[in-house]
Structures are given as C-alpha cells and as structure tokens.
Amino acid sequence: MPLPLPAPGLRRLFVCLLPHEPARHAIARLRSEWHWPAHRWWTESERLHVTVADPLYYDDAELARLREGLRQLRFGPFTLRLQRAHVGGSHLVLQAAPSPAFKALQAEVADLARRAHAPFWHRPGAHVTLSRDALGVAPPRLPQAIDWPVSEVCLVWSQLTPEVGRRHYEVLATYGASDALMAPAQLSFGFQ
C-alpha cells in the first residue's frame, strides 16, 4: 500500500546503508543471471540500500534535531553478508546473515533519534529490496553470498516524484564509522 503524500513542509526520512561499488556490481551481476519476467520491474541500482530505521514524516525543526542528534553516532566498520534471496508477498529481497553489529547500529540510531525528539517507528531486519513486483515469482538461487562493507550511515529524504510516480532519494547527511571502534561482531572474549 503506498504511503500518503506528506503535508506541506514535511519530509519522509529514513536512515540507511548505501552500497559501495563492489557490492552494487555484485548485485547487478547477480540480477543479470536470473530469469525475470519481462513485465516485472527491478529496484533501480541507485536506489539499492539497507534500511536501518524506517521513515516518518518530519518538519524542519525535527529534521534539524535529528541531524544534530545523529552527529553523536559512534560505530565501528563492519560487513553485512547478504546470504539468501527470498520472496515475501510481492517483495524479492536479499536477506543478510544475523549481524550483532547491524543490530547495535540500529539501537544506537533509534536511541539518538528518540533523544532528539524525532523517533523512528520501525527497525527492519537487514535486507536489500530487489523488487516490489515479485508476487508469484519463485525466489532465485543465490550462488554465493555478497559482502556489503559498512563504513557510513546515511540520512535520506525520500521524495515522491509525481511526474514519474516513484521516489527519488536525496542524501541529506552521512555519518562515518570510526576505525578506533570495534563492531560487536569483531569483539572476542576469552578466559584463561
């Protein structure tokens, strides 16, 4: 079901991971090898992302507070592993393996947004939506996992483009990982 148009002055925002070129190329190569019905459409390459926190509509004051709050975001670089293709309802997605680092990043983003009085309402599992037009299509086989290195998080404005009937994404801010921090998956504990 499409989301309603926002009231004037409100922006639909979300926080996400955008792919580096190797991950984007690996996904494009994978898609080119799959048989796909001609009348179905793919998510455009420039719109591929992993959602960290799902959208709400924000006014200018909420956006300013959110941008400032997310400047405190601290996380170490990590890698998501996209390990299987799955069709759920009308969506074809690449699902990531469980990632403590991704969950920790989501929790911190949600906490900072809440403290900035601009909370997000949804934290989905790590996945990339390849199509929203896959109803009745068998999930294709994923011959090998795709590694998605994470070194930054983006705050994105999702704008509806009425003339083409789809959304355009504009990156409003980028928050980089700190090499001095370790992601939870990289920590090891030992006892002697």
Coordinates of N, CA and C in Angstrom, one line a residue:
M1 N 0.8 -1.2 0.0 CA 0.0 0.0 0.0 C 0.9 1.2 0.0
P2 N 0.7 2.2 -1.0 CA 1.6 3.3 -1.0 C 1.3 4.3 0.2
L3 N 2.4 4.9 0.7 CA 2.2 5.8 1.8 C 1.5 7.1 1.3
P4 N 0.8 7.8 2.1 CA 0.1 9.0 1.7 C 1.2 10.1 1.5
L5 N 0.8 11.1 0.7 CA 1.6 12.3 0.5 C 1.7 13.0 1.8
P6 N 2.9 13.5 2.1 CA 3.1 14.3 3.4 C 2.4 15.6 3.3
A7 N 2.0 16.2 4.4 CA 1.5 17.5 4.5 C 2.6 18.5 4.0
P8 N 2.3 19.6 3.5 CA 3.3 20.6 3.1 C 4.3 20.9 4.2
G9 N 5.6 20.9 3.9 CA 6.6 21.2 4.9 C 7.1 20.0 5.6
L10 N 6.6 18.8 5.3 CA 7.1 17.6 6.0 C 7.9 16.8 5.0
R11 N 8.9 16.1 5.5 CA 9.8 15.3 4.7 C 9.7 13.9 5.2
R12 N 9.7 12.9 4.3 CA 9.8 11.5 4.6 C 11.2 11.1 4.7
L13 N 11.7 10.7 5.8 CA 13.1 10.4 6.0 C 13.3 9.0 6.5
F14 N 14.5 8.5 6.1 CA 14.9 7.2 6.7 C 16.4 7.2 6.8
V15 N 16.9 6.3 7.6 CA 18.4 6.1 7.8 C 18.8 4.8 7.2
C16 N 19.8 4.8 6.4 CA 20.2 3.5 5.6 C 21.7 3.4 5.4
L17 N 22.0 2.2 4.9 CA 23.3 2.0 4.4 C 23.3 1.9 2.8
L18 N 24.2 2.6 2.2 CA 24.2 2.6 0.7 C 25.4 1.8 0.3
P19 N 25.3 1.0 -0.8 CA 26.4 0.1 -1.2 C 27.6 0.8 -1.7
H20 N 28.8 0.2 -1.5 CA 30.0 0.6 -2.2 C 29.9 -0.1 -3.6
E21 N 30.7 0.4 -4.5 CA 30.6 -0.1 -5.9 C 30.7 -1.6 -6.0
P22 N 31.7 -2.3 -5.3 CA 31.8 -3.7 -5.4 C 30.5 -4.4 -5.1
A23 N 29.8 -4.0 -4.0 CA 28.5 -4.7 -3.6 C 27.5 -4.4 -4.7
R24 N 27.4 -3.1 -5.2 CA 26.4 -2.7 -6.2 C 26.6 -3.6 -7.5
H25 N 27.9 -3.7 -7.9 CA 28.2 -4.5 -9.1 C 27.9 -6.0 -8.9
A26 N 28.1 -6.5 -7.7 CA 27.8 -7.9 -7.4 C 26.3 -8.2 -7.5
I27 N 25.5 -7.2 -7.0 CA 24.1 -7.4 -7.1 C 23.6 -7.3 -8.5
A28 N 24.2 -6.3 -9.3 CA 23.8 -6.2 -10.7 C 24.2 -7.4 -11.5
R29 N 25.3 -8.0 -11.2 CA 25.8 -9.2 -11.9 C 24.8 -10.4 -11.6
L30 N 24.4 -10.5 -10.3 CA 23.5 -11.5 -9.9 C 22.2 -11.4 -10.6
R31 N 21.6 -10.1 -10.6 CA 20.4 -9.9 -11.3 C 20.4 -10.3 -12.8
S32 N 21.5 -10.0 -13.4 CA 21.6 -10.3 -14.9 C 21.6 -11.8 -15.2
E33 N 21.9 -12.6 -14.2 CA 22.0 -14.0 -14.3 C 20.6 -14.7 -14.0
W34 N 19.7 -14.0 -13.5 CA 18.4 -14.5 -13.1 C 17.4 -14.3 -14.2
H35 N 16.6 -15.4 -14.5 CA 15.4 -15.2 -15.4 C 14.4 -14.4 -14.7
W36 N 13.9 -13.4 -15.3 CA 12.9 -12.5 -14.7 C 11.8 -12.1 -15.7
P37 N 10.6 -12.3 -15.3 CA 9.5 -12.0 -16.3 C 9.6 -10.6 -16.8
A38 N 9.4 -10.4 -18.1 CA 9.6 -9.1 -18.8 C 8.7 -8.0 -18.2
H39 N 7.6 -8.3 -17.7 CA 6.6 -7.3 -17.3 C 6.9 -6.9 -15.8
R40 N 7.9 -7.5 -15.2 CA 8.2 -7.1 -13.8 C 9.3 -6.1 -13.7
W41 N 9.4 -5.3 -12.7 CA 10.5 -4.3 -12.6 C 11.3 -4.5 -11.4
W42 N 12.6 -4.1 -11.6 CA 13.6 -4.2 -10.5 C 13.7 -2.8 -9.8
T43 N 14.2 -2.8 -8.6 CA 14.6 -1.6 -7.9 C 15.8 -1.0 -8.7
E44 N 15.7 0.3 -9.0 CA 16.8 0.9 -9.8 C 18.1 0.8 -8.9
S45 N 19.2 0.6 -9.6 CA 20.5 0.4 -9.0 C 20.9 1.6 -8.0
E46 N 20.5 2.8 -8.3 CA 20.8 3.9 -7.5 C 19.9 4.0 -6.2
R47 N 18.9 3.2 -6.2 CA 18.0 3.2 -5.0 C 18.2 2.0 -4.1
L48 N 19.2 1.1 -4.4 CA 19.5 0.0 -3.6 C 20.1 0.5 -2.2
H49 N 19.6 -0.1 -1.1 CA 20.0 0.3 0.2 C 19.6 -0.8 1.2
V50 N 20.2 -0.7 2.4 CA 19.7 -1.5 3.5 C 19.2 -0.5 4.5
T51 N 17.9 -0.6 4.9 CA 17.3 0.3 5.8 C 17.7 0.0 7.3
V52 N 18.1 1.0 8.0 CA 18.5 0.9 9.4 C 17.3 1.3 10.2
A53 N 16.6 2.4 9.9 CA 15.4 2.9 10.6 C 14.4 3.4 9.6
D54 N 13.2 3.0 9.7 CA 12.2 3.3 8.7 C 11.6 4.7 8.8
P55 N 10.9 5.1 7.8 CA 10.6 6.6 7.7 C 9.4 7.0 8.6
L56 N 9.5 8.3 8.9 CA 8.4 9.1 9.5 C 8.5 10.4 8.7
Y57 N 7.4 11.2 8.8 CA 7.4 12.5 8.3 C 7.9 13.5 9.3
Y58 N 8.9 14.4 8.9 CA 9.4 15.3 9.9 C 9.3 16.7 9.3
D59 N 9.1 17.7 10.2 CA 9.2 19.1 9.8 C 10.6 19.6 9.9
D60 N 10.9 20.8 9.6 CA 12.2 21.4 9.5 C 12.9 21.3 10.9
A61 N 12.1 21.6 12.0 CA 12.7 21.6 13.3 C 13.1 20.2 13.7
E62 N 12.2 19.2 13.4 CA 12.6 17.8 13.7 C 13.8 17.3 12.9
L63 N 13.8 17.7 11.7 CA 14.9 17.3 10.8 C 16.2 17.9 11.4
A64 N 16.2 19.1 11.8 CA 17.4 19.8 12.4 C 17.9 19.0 13.6
R65 N 16.9 18.7 14.5 CA 17.2 18.0 15.7 C 17.8 16.6 15.4
L66 N 17.2 15.9 14.4 CA 17.6 14.6 14.1 C 19.1 14.6 13.5
R67 N 19.3 15.5 12.6 CA 20.7 15.7 12.0 C 21.7 15.9 13.1
E68 N 21.4 16.8 14.0 CA 22.3 17.1 15.1 C 22.5 15.9 16.0
G69 N 21.4 15.2 16.3 CA 21.5 14.0 17.2 C 22.3 12.9 16.6
L70 N 22.2 12.7 15.3 CA 22.9 11.6 14.7 C 24.4 11.9 14.5
R71 N 24.8 13.2 14.7 CA 26.2 13.5 14.7 C 27.0 12.8 15.9
Q72 N 26.2 12.4 16.9 CA 26.8 11.7 18.0 C 27.0 10.2 17.7
L73 N 26.5 9.7 16.6 CA 26.5 8.3 16.3 C 28.0 7.8 16.3
R74 N 28.2 6.7 17.0 CA 29.5 6.1 17.1 C 29.4 4.6 16.8
F75 N 30.1 4.1 15.7 CA 30.1 2.7 15.4 C 31.4 2.4 14.7
G76 N 31.8 1.1 14.8 CA 32.9 0.7 14.0 C 32.5 0.1 12.7
P77 N 33.5 0.0 11.7 CA 33.1 -0.6 10.4 C 32.9 -2.1 10.6
F78 N 32.0 -2.6 9.8 CA 31.6 -4.0 9.8 C 31.2 -4.4 8.4
T79 N 30.9 -5.7 8.2 CA 30.4 -6.2 6.9 C 29.1 -7.0 7.1
L80 N 28.1 -6.6 6.3 CA 26.9 -7.4 6.2 C 27.1 -8.5 5.1
R81 N 26.6 -9.7 5.4 CA 26.7 -10.7 4.4 C 25.3 -11.0 3.9
L82 N 25.0 -10.7 2.6 CA 23.7 -11.0 2.0 C 23.8 -12.4 1.6
Q83 N 23.0 -13.3 2.2 CA 23.2 -14.7 2.0 C 22.1 -15.5 1.4
R84 N 20.9 -14.9 1.2 CA 19.8 -15.7 0.5 C 18.8 -14.7 -0.1
A85 N 18.2 -15.2 -1.2 CA 17.1 -14.5 -1.8 C 15.8 -15.0 -1.3
H86 N 14.9 -14.1 -1.1 CA 13.6 -14.6 -0.5 C 12.5 -13.7 -1.1
V87 N 11.4 -14.4 -1.5 CA 10.2 -13.7 -1.9 C 9.2 -13.7 -0.8
G88 N 8.7 -12.6 -0.3 CA 7.7 -12.5 0.7 C 6.6 -11.5 0.3
G89 N 5.4 -12.1 0.0 CA 4.4 -11.2 -0.6 C 4.8 -10.8 -2.0
S90 N 4.9 -9.5 -2.2 CA 5.3 -9.0 -3.5 C 6.7 -8.6 -3.6
H91 N 7.5 -8.8 -2.5 CA 8.9 -8.3 -2.4 C 9.9 -9.4 -2.6
L92 N 10.9 -9.1 -3.5 CA 12.0 -10.0 -3.6 C 13.2 -9.3 -2.9
V93 N 13.8 -10.0 -1.9 CA 14.8 -9.3 -1.1 C 16.0 -10.2 -1.0
L94 N 17.2 -9.6 -0.8 CA 18.4 -10.3 -0.4 C 18.5 -10.2 1.1
Q95 N 18.4 -11.3 1.9 CA 18.5 -11.2 3.3 C 19.9 -11.4 3.8
A96 N 20.2 -10.6 4.8 CA 21.6 -10.7 5.4 C 21.6 -11.7 6.5
A97 N 22.8 -12.3 6.7 CA 23.0 -13.1 7.9 C 22.8 -12.3 9.2
P98 N 22.5 -12.9 10.3 CA 22.4 -12.2 11.5 C 23.6 -11.4 11.8
S99 N 23.5 -10.2 12.2 CA 24.6 -9.3 12.4 C 24.5 -8.5 13.7
P100 N 25.2 -8.9 14.8 CA 25.2 -8.1 16.0 C 25.6 -6.6 15.8
A101 N 26.5 -6.4 14.9 CA 26.9 -5.0 14.6 C 25.8 -4.2 14.0
F102 N 25.0 -4.8 13.1 CA 23.9 -4.1 12.5 C 22.8 -3.8 13.5
K103 N 22.5 -4.8 14.4 CA 21.5 -4.6 15.5 C 22.0 -3.5 16.4
A104 N 23.2 -3.5 16.8 CA 23.8 -2.4 17.7 C 23.7 -1.1 17.0
L105 N 24.0 -1.0 15.7 CA 23.8 0.3 15.0 C 22.4 0.7 15.0
Q106 N 21.4 -0.2 14.7 CA 20.0 0.2 14.7 C 19.6 0.8 16.1
A107 N 20.0 0.1 17.2 CA 19.7 0.5 18.5 C 20.2 1.9 18.8
E108 N 21.4 2.2 18.4 CA 22.0 3.5 18.7 C 21.3 4.6 17.8
V109 N 21.0 4.3 16.6 CA 20.3 5.3 15.7 C 18.9 5.6 16.4
A110 N 18.2 4.5 16.8 CA 16.9 4.7 17.4 C 17.0 5.5 18.7
D111 N 18.0 5.2 19.5 CA 18.2 6.0 20.8 C 18.5 7.4 20.5
L112 N 19.4 7.7 19.6 CA 19.7 9.1 19.3 C 18.6 9.9 18.7
A113 N 17.8 9.2 17.8 CA 16.6 9.8 17.2 C 15.6 10.1 18.3
R114 N 15.4 9.2 19.2 CA 14.4 9.4 20.3 C 14.9 10.6 21.2
R115 N 16.2 10.6 21.5 CA 16.7 11.7 22.4 C 16.6 13.1 21.7
A116 N 16.6 13.0 20.3 CA 16.4 14.3 19.6 C 15.0 14.6 19.3
H117 N 14.1 13.9 20.0 CA 12.6 14.1 19.8 C 12.2 14.0 18.4
A118 N 12.8 13.0 17.6 CA 12.4 12.7 16.3 C 12.5 11.2 16.1
P119 N 11.7 10.4 16.8 CA 11.9 9.0 16.8 C 11.4 8.3 15.5
F120 N 12.1 7.2 15.2 CA 11.7 6.4 14.1 C 10.8 5.3 14.6
W121 N 9.9 4.8 13.8 CA 8.9 3.8 14.3 C 9.2 2.4 14.0
H122 N 10.2 2.1 13.1 CA 10.4 0.7 12.7 C 11.9 0.5 12.4
R123 N 12.4 -0.7 12.9 CA 13.7 -1.1 12.6 C 13.7 -2.5 12.0
P124 N 13.7 -2.6 10.6 CA 13.6 -3.8 9.9 C 14.8 -4.7 10.0
G125 N 14.7 -6.0 9.7 CA 15.9 -6.9 9.6 C 16.7 -6.4 8.4
A126 N 18.0 -6.7 8.4 CA 18.9 -6.3 7.4 C 18.6 -7.0 6.1
H127 N 18.2 -6.2 5.0 CA 17.9 -6.8 3.7 C 18.0 -5.7 2.7
V128 N 18.1 -6.1 1.4 CA 18.1 -5.2 0.3 C 16.9 -5.6 -0.6
T129 N 15.9 -4.7 -0.8 CA 14.8 -5.0 -1.7 C 15.2 -4.9 -3.1
L130 N 15.1 -6.0 -3.8 CA 15.4 -6.0 -5.3 C 14.2 -5.7 -6.1
S131 N 13.0 -6.0 -5.7 CA 11.8 -5.8 -6.4 C 10.6 -5.7 -5.5
R132 N 9.7 -4.9 -5.8 CA 8.4 -4.8 -5.1 C 7.3 -5.4 -6.0
D133 N 7.7 -6.1 -7.0 CA 6.8 -6.6 -8.1 C 7.1 -8.1 -8.3
A134 N 7.2 -8.8 -7.2 CA 7.6 -10.2 -7.3 C 6.5 -11.2 -6.9
L135 N 5.3 -10.8 -6.8 CA 4.2 -11.7 -6.4 C 4.1 -12.9 -7.4
G136 N 4.2 -14.1 -6.8 CA 4.1 -15.3 -7.6 C 5.4 -15.7 -8.2
V137 N 6.5 -15.0 -8.1 CA 7.8 -15.4 -8.7 C 8.5 -16.2 -7.7
A138 N 9.1 -17.3 -8.2 CA 9.9 -18.2 -7.3 C 11.2 -17.5 -6.9
P139 N 11.6 -17.6 -5.7 CA 12.9 -16.9 -5.3 C 14.1 -17.6 -6.1
P140 N 14.9 -16.7 -6.7 CA 16.1 -17.3 -7.4 C 17.1 -17.8 -6.4
R141 N 18.0 -18.7 -6.9 CA 19.0 -19.2 -6.1 C 20.2 -18.2 -6.0
L142 N 20.7 -18.0 -4.9 CA 21.9 -17.1 -4.7 C 23.1 -18.0 -4.7
P143 N 23.9 -17.9 -5.8 CA 25.0 -18.9 -5.9 C 26.1 -18.6 -4.9
Q144 N 26.3 -17.4 -4.4 CA 27.3 -17.1 -3.4 C 26.8 -15.9 -2.6
A145 N 27.3 -15.8 -1.4 CA 27.0 -14.6 -0.6 C 27.6 -13.4 -1.1
I146 N 27.0 -12.2 -0.9 CA 27.6 -10.9 -1.3 C 27.9 -10.2 0.0
D147 N 29.2 -9.8 0.1 CA 29.6 -9.0 1.3 C 29.4 -7.5 1.0
W148 N 28.8 -6.8 2.0 CA 28.5 -5.4 1.9 C 29.2 -4.7 3.0
P149 N 30.4 -4.1 2.7 CA 31.1 -3.4 3.8 C 30.4 -2.2 4.2
V150 N 30.3 -2.0 5.5 CA 29.6 -0.8 6.1 C 30.6 0.1 6.8
S151 N 30.8 1.3 6.2 CA 31.7 2.3 6.8 C 31.0 3.7 7.0
E152 N 29.7 3.8 6.6 CA 29.0 5.0 6.8 C 27.5 4.7 6.8
V153 N 26.8 5.6 7.5 CA 25.3 5.6 7.6 C 24.8 6.9 7.0
C154 N 23.7 6.8 6.2 CA 23.1 8.0 5.6 C 21.7 8.3 6.1
L155 N 21.5 9.6 6.2 CA 20.1 10.1 6.4 C 19.6 10.6 5.1
V156 N 18.5 10.0 4.7 CA 18.0 10.1 3.3 C 16.6 10.7 3.3
W157 N 16.3 11.6 2.4 CA 15.0 12.2 2.2 C 14.4 11.5 1.0
S158 N 13.3 10.8 1.2 CA 12.6 10.1 0.1 C 11.5 11.0 -0.4
Q159 N 11.7 11.5 -1.6 CA 10.8 12.4 -2.2 C 10.0 11.8 -3.3
L160 N 8.7 11.9 -3.3 CA 7.8 11.4 -4.3 C 7.9 12.3 -5.5
T161 N 8.2 11.7 -6.7 CA 8.3 12.4 -7.9 C 7.0 12.2 -8.7
P162 N 6.0 13.1 -8.6 CA 4.7 12.8 -9.2 C 4.7 12.5 -10.7
E163 N 5.7 13.2 -11.4 CA 5.7 13.0 -12.9 C 6.1 11.6 -13.3
V164 N 6.8 10.9 -12.5 CA 7.2 9.5 -12.9 C 6.6 8.5 -11.9
G165 N 5.9 9.0 -10.8 CA 5.2 8.1 -9.9 C 6.1 7.3 -9.0
R166 N 7.3 7.7 -8.8 CA 8.2 6.9 -7.9 C 9.0 7.9 -7.0
R167 N 9.8 7.3 -6.1 CA 10.5 8.1 -5.2 C 11.9 8.4 -5.6
H168 N 12.4 9.6 -5.3 CA 13.8 10.0 -5.6 C 14.5 10.1 -4.2
Y169 N 15.7 9.6 -4.0 CA 16.4 9.6 -2.7 C 17.4 10.7 -2.8
E170 N 17.4 11.6 -1.8 CA 18.4 12.6 -1.6 C 19.1 12.4 -0.3
V171 N 20.4 12.2 -0.3 CA 21.2 12.0 0.9 C 21.4 13.4 1.5
L172 N 20.9 13.5 2.8 CA 21.0 14.8 3.5 C 22.2 14.9 4.4
A173 N 22.7 13.7 4.9 CA 23.8 13.7 5.8 C 24.4 12.3 5.8
T174 N 25.7 12.3 6.0 CA 26.4 11.0 6.0 C 27.2 11.0 7.3
Y175 N 27.2 9.8 8.0 CA 27.9 9.7 9.3 C 28.8 8.5 9.2
G176 N 30.1 8.8 9.3 CA 31.1 7.7 9.1 C 31.5 6.9 10.3
A177 N 31.9 5.7 10.0 CA 32.4 4.8 11.1 C 33.7 5.3 11.6
S178 N 34.0 4.9 12.8 CA 35.3 5.2 13.4 C 36.2 4.0 13.5
D179 N 37.3 4.0 12.9 CA 38.2 2.9 12.9 C 38.7 2.5 14.3
A180 N 38.6 3.5 15.2 CA 39.0 3.2 16.6 C 38.0 2.4 17.3
L181 N 36.8 2.3 16.8 CA 35.7 1.5 17.5 C 35.6 0.1 16.8
M182 N 35.3 -0.9 17.6 CA 35.1 -2.2 17.1 C 33.6 -2.5 17.0
A183 N 33.2 -3.1 15.9 CA 31.8 -3.6 15.9 C 31.6 -4.8 16.8
P184 N 30.4 -5.0 17.4 CA 30.2 -6.1 18.3 C 30.7 -7.5 17.7
A185 N 30.5 -7.7 16.4 CA 30.9 -9.0 15.8 C 32.4 -9.1 15.8
Q186 N 33.2 -8.0 15.9 CA 34.6 -8.1 15.9 C 35.2 -8.3 17.3
L187 N 34.4 -8.2 18.3 CA 35.0 -8.3 19.7 C 35.1 -9.8 20.0
S188 N 36.1 -10.2 20.7 CA 36.3 -11.6 21.1 C 36.6 -11.6 22.6
F189 N 36.0 -12.5 23.2 CA 36.2 -12.6 24.7 C 36.8 -14.0 25.0
G190 N 37.8 -14.0 25.8 CA 38.5 -15.2 26.2 C 38.7 -15.3 27.6
F191 N 38.8 -16.5 28.1 CA 39.0 -16.8 29.5 C 40.2 -17.7 29.6
Q192 N 41.0 -17.5 30.6 CA 42.2 -18.4 30.8 C 42.1 -19.1 32.1

